[in-house]
Amino acid sequence: MNDIPDDAEARRAIAPVICYPTETVPKPDLALYIAARAGAVSTGEVLVPPRDARCFRVPAGHFFRISSVEGPQVGDLNLWNANDLSERFYSGKTRALHGTHVSTGDRLWSSFPHMRPMATIIEDTLDWYGIDQFGGSVHDVIGTRCDPYTGVLLSGNSYHHCCHSNLTRSLSAFLDMPPEVAETHVHDVLNVFMCTGFTRDTGQYFMKASPVRPGDYLEFFAEIDLIGSLSACPGGDCSAEHSSDTAACHPLHVEIFAPAANDLAGWEQPAPSAYEGGHGIS
Ligand SMILES: [Zn+2]
């Protein structure tokens, strides 16, 4: 290790600044969404089997709820623009704007060059959890998704029901697309109900038993036409391990709701980024 400089403590004592202050970002009209949700009716549901994934469609201006049923279970969520799969959820930018974990009022942003809200969280029954003494919290945008490539790297184990493979199979079946093409559309996830953080001493990504219980849910407003895919992670509540058939796993329930006519008066789908795209090339 290099020598510690004389002013090391002074350098460490410099206060941090927020990278992306969000005061200038337009806020969602949560009151409008919640009022519209009150009059919305169920239009469909999907039960995601354990260690598998299912796709679902949510039209712009509709709602979807992900619920825990039967037992504690975490879910890995992918979102695409239903009309253009190249526009997809951008977990890294969502993290930069809203922090490592998301809850009510936070938005799920899409990839460049679109970079607009795809969905807004309107209710989170786990919002009481906060940040625990380990630095853990719920619904992270820091993990990627469990995948067979990392499994092989770490253990040599080819496990086919990791979230990455589940999401690949579900999209392939939903859009009748070859698996090798579907795989290119799978992306870093929102870890629904998962409790995670970084260890304070080594900075390593950690997980712990999810506080989710049957009846808990996370609910979203779709800002654009969406295809979603949700994987019921083979880690179950992620208290011990994933990428195997060891953990107790449970299904997850997805339900879609349509608002009543005129209940979203004044709302418009967010436009793609206004950046003109020149990148300084003349
Ligand atoms: Zn997983």
Tab-separated table of C-alpha atoms and ligand atoms in Angstrom:
chain	number	residue	atom	x	y	z
A	1	MET	CA	0.000	0.000	0.000
A	2	ASN	CA	1.156	3.557	-0.682
A	3	ASP	CA	2.234	5.930	2.098
A	4	ILE	CA	-0.593	7.859	3.731
A	5	PRO	CA	-0.230	11.592	2.923
A	6	ASP	CA	-0.003	14.102	5.773
A	7	ASP	CA	-3.352	15.662	4.868
A	8	ALA	CA	-5.186	12.342	4.467
A	9	GLU	CA	-7.768	13.099	7.162
A	10	ALA	CA	-8.430	16.568	5.774
A	11	ARG	CA	-9.076	15.092	2.340
A	12	ARG	CA	-11.363	12.439	3.785
A	13	ALA	CA	-13.268	15.075	5.766
A	14	ILE	CA	-14.457	16.917	2.663
A	15	ALA	CA	-18.256	16.765	2.617
A	16	PRO	CA	-19.883	14.946	-0.336
A	17	VAL	CA	-22.156	16.643	-2.828
A	18	ILE	CA	-25.113	14.977	-4.546
A	19	CYS	CA	-24.143	14.048	-8.130
A	20	TYR	CA	-27.558	14.630	-9.636
A	21	PRO	CA	-29.753	16.977	-7.585
A	22	THR	CA	-33.304	16.283	-8.776
A	23	GLU	CA	-34.969	19.545	-7.756
A	24	THR	CA	-35.248	20.593	-11.398
A	25	VAL	CA	-36.731	17.277	-12.600
A	26	PRO	CA	-40.498	17.573	-13.207
A	27	LYS	CA	-42.355	15.781	-10.427
A	28	PRO	CA	-45.086	13.225	-11.141
A	29	ASP	CA	-48.613	14.270	-10.216
A	30	LEU	CA	-48.992	11.520	-7.601
A	31	ALA	CA	-52.302	12.897	-6.348
A	32	LEU	CA	-53.755	12.552	-9.863
A	33	TYR	CA	-52.424	9.003	-10.226
A	34	ILE	CA	-53.694	7.892	-6.834
A	35	ALA	CA	-57.134	9.428	-7.478
A	36	ALA	CA	-57.315	7.648	-10.869
A	37	ARG	CA	-56.208	4.394	-9.275
A	38	ALA	CA	-59.115	4.574	-6.828
A	39	GLY	CA	-61.590	4.225	-9.716
A	40	ALA	CA	-59.528	1.751	-11.760
A	41	VAL	CA	-60.705	-1.766	-12.530
A	42	SER	CA	-58.719	-4.945	-12.930
A	43	THR	CA	-58.194	-5.972	-16.553
A	44	GLY	CA	-55.873	-8.924	-16.193
A	45	GLU	CA	-53.490	-10.837	-13.976
A	46	VAL	CA	-50.484	-13.102	-14.253
A	47	LEU	CA	-49.191	-15.573	-11.699
A	48	VAL	CA	-45.414	-15.901	-12.014
A	49	PRO	CA	-44.351	-19.434	-11.018
A	50	PRO	CA	-41.357	-19.890	-8.704
A	51	ARG	CA	-37.989	-20.005	-10.520
A	52	ASP	CA	-39.640	-18.785	-13.702
A	53	ALA	CA	-40.777	-15.531	-15.338
A	54	ARG	CA	-43.843	-14.246	-17.155
A	55	CYS	CA	-44.428	-11.260	-19.435
A	56	PHE	CA	-47.374	-8.883	-19.317
A	57	ARG	CA	-48.578	-5.766	-21.158
A	58	VAL	CA	-49.579	-2.508	-19.507
A	59	PRO	CA	-51.002	0.265	-21.725
A	60	ALA	CA	-49.867	3.834	-21.033
A	61	GLY	CA	-52.007	5.375	-18.306
A	62	HIS	CA	-52.817	2.021	-16.689
A	63	PHE	CA	-51.473	0.584	-13.445
A	64	PHE	CA	-49.758	-2.648	-12.437
A	65	ARG	CA	-49.259	-4.164	-9.023
A	66	ILE	CA	-46.671	-6.778	-8.040
A	67	SER	CA	-47.788	-8.686	-4.940
A	68	SER	CA	-46.245	-11.232	-2.617
A	69	VAL	CA	-48.384	-14.354	-2.306
A	70	GLU	CA	-47.871	-17.533	-0.292
A	71	GLY	CA	-44.446	-16.603	1.110
A	72	PRO	CA	-41.506	-14.171	1.031
A	73	GLN	CA	-40.161	-13.910	-2.495
A	74	VAL	CA	-38.152	-11.378	-4.461
A	75	GLY	CA	-38.753	-10.530	-8.119
A	76	ASP	CA	-36.519	-9.283	-10.924
A	77	LEU	CA	-38.341	-6.825	-13.192
A	78	ASN	CA	-37.547	-5.837	-16.782
A	79	LEU	CA	-39.531	-3.189	-18.676
A	80	TRP	CA	-39.616	-2.341	-22.373
A	81	ASN	CA	-41.448	0.186	-24.504
A	82	ALA	CA	-44.084	-2.141	-26.008
A	83	ASN	CA	-43.660	-0.420	-29.394
A	84	ASP	CA	-39.832	-0.331	-29.446
A	85	LEU	CA	-37.857	-2.877	-27.441
A	86	SER	CA	-34.689	-0.781	-27.823
A	87	GLU	CA	-36.177	1.579	-25.224
A	88	ARG	CA	-35.819	-0.282	-21.959
A	89	PHE	CA	-35.423	0.258	-18.250
A	90	TYR	CA	-32.130	1.907	-17.322
A	91	SER	CA	-31.313	0.789	-13.804
A	92	GLY	CA	-28.025	2.731	-13.618
A	93	LYS	CA	-29.583	6.095	-14.474
A	94	THR	CA	-32.537	5.399	-12.173
A	95	ARG	CA	-29.976	4.777	-9.391
A	96	ALA	CA	-28.091	7.989	-10.226
A	97	LEU	CA	-31.297	10.010	-9.993
A	98	HIS	CA	-33.213	8.330	-7.158
A	99	GLY	CA	-30.570	6.468	-5.137
A	100	THR	CA	-29.788	2.802	-4.593
A	101	HIS	CA	-33.358	1.804	-3.655
A	102	VAL	CA	-36.686	3.122	-4.946
A	103	SER	CA	-40.090	3.690	-3.399
A	104	THR	CA	-43.250	5.781	-3.777
A	105	GLY	CA	-42.820	8.774	-6.077
A	106	ASP	CA	-39.643	7.446	-7.710
A	107	ARG	CA	-39.656	6.754	-11.419
A	108	LEU	CA	-38.138	4.041	-13.571
A	109	TRP	CA	-36.198	5.757	-16.372
A	110	SER	CA	-35.557	4.462	-19.874
A	111	SER	CA	-32.339	4.034	-21.832
A	112	PHE	CA	-30.649	6.603	-24.093
A	113	PRO	CA	-31.579	8.338	-26.350
A	114	HIS	CA	-35.108	8.257	-24.903
A	115	MET	CA	-34.403	8.748	-21.182
A	116	ARG	CA	-37.891	9.405	-19.909
A	117	PRO	CA	-39.989	7.935	-17.102
A	118	MET	CA	-41.376	4.532	-18.127
A	119	ALA	CA	-43.253	3.985	-14.862
A	120	THR	CA	-43.840	5.772	-11.574
A	121	ILE	CA	-44.145	3.984	-8.224
A	122	ILE	CA	-47.424	5.029	-6.633
A	123	GLU	CA	-47.544	2.725	-3.601
A	124	ASP	CA	-45.059	0.618	-1.630
A	125	THR	CA	-46.275	-1.317	1.409
A	126	LEU	CA	-42.626	-1.783	2.496
A	127	ASP	CA	-41.889	1.949	2.663
A	128	TRP	CA	-41.736	1.655	6.465
A	129	TYR	CA	-38.477	-0.349	6.220
A	130	GLY	CA	-36.181	2.585	5.517
A	131	ILE	CA	-32.437	1.881	5.802
A	132	ASP	CA	-31.460	-0.727	8.419
A	133	GLN	CA	-28.336	-0.848	10.614
A	134	PHE	CA	-26.406	-2.713	7.917
A	135	GLY	CA	-27.180	-0.091	5.292
A	136	GLY	CA	-29.733	-2.418	3.697
A	137	SER	CA	-32.975	-1.330	2.092
A	138	VAL	CA	-35.691	-2.689	-0.203
A	139	HIS	CA	-36.326	-2.561	-3.999
A	140	ASP	CA	-32.798	-1.982	-5.254
A	141	VAL	CA	-31.435	-0.772	-8.552
A	142	ILE	CA	-27.873	-1.844	-7.713
A	143	GLY	CA	-27.963	-5.564	-8.468
A	144	THR	CA	-28.008	-6.807	-12.038
A	145	ARG	CA	-29.963	-10.098	-12.051
A	146	CYS	CA	-28.724	-13.554	-11.156
A	147	ASP	CA	-27.346	-15.176	-14.288
A	148	PRO	CA	-25.692	-18.420	-15.419
A	149	TYR	CA	-22.520	-16.693	-16.613
A	150	THR	CA	-21.618	-15.475	-13.120
A	151	GLY	CA	-22.674	-18.868	-11.748
A	152	VAL	CA	-20.168	-20.594	-14.010
A	153	LEU	CA	-17.492	-18.039	-13.121
A	154	LEU	CA	-17.929	-18.509	-9.372
A	155	SER	CA	-18.795	-22.181	-9.065
A	156	GLY	CA	-18.673	-23.830	-12.485
A	157	ASN	CA	-22.369	-24.522	-12.049
A	158	SER	CA	-24.636	-24.172	-15.130
A	159	TYR	CA	-27.989	-23.359	-13.563
A	160	HIS	CA	-30.789	-22.630	-16.049
A	161	HIS	CA	-33.382	-20.948	-13.816
A	162	CYS	CA	-31.495	-17.802	-12.856
A	163	CYS	CA	-33.487	-14.611	-13.394
A	164	HIS	CA	-31.511	-13.801	-16.560
A	165	SER	CA	-32.523	-17.093	-18.165
A	166	ASN	CA	-36.080	-16.845	-16.821
A	167	LEU	CA	-36.453	-13.365	-18.352
A	168	THR	CA	-34.952	-14.623	-21.634
A	169	ARG	CA	-37.350	-17.581	-21.851
A	170	SER	CA	-40.384	-15.456	-20.963
A	171	LEU	CA	-39.693	-12.785	-23.589
A	172	SER	CA	-38.873	-15.433	-26.184
A	173	ALA	CA	-42.217	-17.158	-25.578
A	174	PHE	CA	-44.231	-13.921	-25.290
A	175	LEU	CA	-43.006	-12.424	-28.565
A	176	ASP	CA	-42.279	-15.713	-30.360
A	177	MET	CA	-38.669	-14.621	-30.664
A	178	PRO	CA	-35.576	-16.867	-30.844
A	179	PRO	CA	-34.012	-17.171	-27.381
A	180	GLU	CA	-30.671	-15.791	-28.579
A	181	VAL	CA	-32.465	-12.650	-29.782
A	182	ALA	CA	-34.624	-12.365	-26.664
A	183	GLU	CA	-31.488	-12.571	-24.511
A	184	THR	CA	-30.105	-9.382	-26.097
A	185	HIS	CA	-33.165	-7.482	-24.829
A	186	VAL	CA	-32.798	-8.611	-21.197
A	187	HIS	CA	-31.280	-5.906	-19.033
A	188	ASP	CA	-30.398	-4.930	-15.473
A	189	VAL	CA	-33.454	-5.139	-13.268
A	190	LEU	CA	-35.422	-3.505	-10.524
A	191	ASN	CA	-35.050	-5.981	-7.661
A	192	VAL	CA	-38.600	-5.938	-6.323
A	193	PHE	CA	-38.861	-6.753	-2.576
A	194	MET	CA	-35.137	-7.626	-2.403
A	195	CYS	CA	-33.249	-6.285	0.636
A	196	THR	CA	-29.706	-5.291	-0.273
A	197	GLY	CA	-26.874	-2.891	0.345
A	198	PHE	CA	-23.107	-2.568	0.371
A	199	THR	CA	-21.003	-3.718	3.321
A	200	ARG	CA	-19.443	-0.775	5.110
A	201	ASP	CA	-16.025	-2.440	5.535
A	202	THR	CA	-15.450	-3.949	2.085
A	203	GLY	CA	-18.041	-2.198	-0.089
A	204	GLN	CA	-19.400	-5.562	-1.284
A	205	TYR	CA	-22.925	-6.035	-2.544
A	206	PHE	CA	-24.937	-7.922	0.077
A	207	MET	CA	-28.417	-9.377	0.367
A	208	LYS	CA	-30.442	-10.414	3.393
A	209	ALA	CA	-33.835	-11.971	4.025
A	210	SER	CA	-36.497	-9.807	2.429
A	211	PRO	CA	-38.983	-8.252	4.873
A	212	VAL	CA	-41.775	-8.896	2.344
A	213	ARG	CA	-44.767	-10.910	3.499
A	214	PRO	CA	-47.833	-12.184	1.622
A	215	GLY	CA	-50.121	-9.227	0.988
A	216	ASP	CA	-47.283	-6.751	0.475
A	217	TYR	CA	-47.146	-5.065	-2.919
A	218	LEU	CA	-45.399	-2.505	-5.078
A	219	GLU	CA	-47.610	-0.621	-7.492
A	220	PHE	CA	-46.742	1.353	-10.629
A	221	PHE	CA	-48.323	3.783	-13.060
A	222	ALA	CA	-47.311	3.060	-16.682
A	223	GLU	CA	-46.148	6.316	-18.281
A	224	ILE	CA	-45.797	4.678	-21.731
A	225	ASP	CA	-47.034	1.439	-23.326
A	226	LEU	CA	-45.094	-1.293	-21.560
A	227	ILE	CA	-44.152	-4.913	-21.816
A	228	GLY	CA	-42.930	-6.127	-18.450
A	229	SER	CA	-41.314	-9.377	-17.452
A	230	LEU	CA	-41.070	-10.498	-13.858
A	231	SER	CA	-38.899	-13.369	-12.636
A	232	ALA	CA	-39.576	-15.058	-9.295
A	233	CYS	CA	-35.893	-15.334	-8.319
A	234	PRO	CA	-34.516	-18.806	-7.459
A	235	GLY	CA	-33.113	-17.117	-4.340
A	236	GLY	CA	-36.642	-16.987	-2.837
A	237	ASP	CA	-36.413	-14.346	-0.090
A	238	CYS	CA	-32.647	-14.130	-0.850
A	239	SER	CA	-31.703	-14.896	2.767
A	240	ALA	CA	-29.004	-17.399	1.847
A	241	GLU	CA	-28.272	-18.205	-1.774
A	242	HIS	CA	-29.508	-18.011	-5.298
A	243	SER	CA	-28.556	-19.694	-8.589
A	244	SER	CA	-29.674	-23.075	-7.284
A	245	ASP	CA	-32.779	-25.070	-6.375
A	246	THR	CA	-31.929	-24.829	-2.649
A	247	ALA	CA	-34.000	-21.847	-1.491
A	248	ALA	CA	-37.732	-21.987	-0.723
A	249	CYS	CA	-39.456	-20.147	-3.584
A	250	HIS	CA	-42.952	-18.772	-4.013
A	251	PRO	CA	-44.990	-17.310	-6.866
A	252	LEU	CA	-45.487	-13.586	-7.458
A	253	HIS	CA	-48.739	-12.032	-8.603
A	254	VAL	CA	-49.037	-9.257	-11.209
A	255	GLU	CA	-52.335	-7.458	-11.750
A	256	ILE	CA	-53.157	-4.770	-14.335
A	257	PHE	CA	-55.718	-2.011	-13.703
A	258	ALA	CA	-57.388	0.411	-16.154
A	259	PRO	CA	-58.519	3.854	-14.962
A	260	ALA	CA	-62.011	5.147	-15.646
A	261	ALA	CA	-62.455	7.420	-18.674
A	262	ASN	CA	-61.370	11.014	-18.014
A	263	ASP	CA	-59.821	10.180	-14.634
A	264	LEU	CA	-56.410	11.140	-16.041
A	265	ALA	CA	-57.545	14.414	-17.610
A	266	GLY	CA	-54.534	16.657	-18.121
A	267	TRP	CA	-51.983	13.839	-18.068
A	268	GLU	CA	-49.761	13.266	-21.102
A	269	GLN	CA	-47.177	10.599	-21.824
A	270	PRO	CA	-43.685	11.951	-21.156
A	271	ALA	CA	-41.798	12.940	-24.302
A	272	PRO	CA	-38.389	11.418	-25.056
A	273	SER	CA	-35.334	13.458	-24.051
A	274	ALA	CA	-35.117	16.860	-25.726
A	275	TYR	CA	-31.384	16.434	-26.410
A	276	GLU	CA	-31.037	16.897	-30.161
A	277	GLY	CA	-28.436	14.132	-30.492
A	278	GLY	CA	-25.592	15.943	-32.227
A	279	HIS	CA	-22.837	14.847	-29.795
A	280	GLY	CA	-20.704	17.733	-31.037
A	281	ILE	CA	-20.181	16.146	-34.449
A	282	SER	CA	-20.255	18.815	-37.164
B	1	ZN	ZN	-32.582	-13.803	-9.367
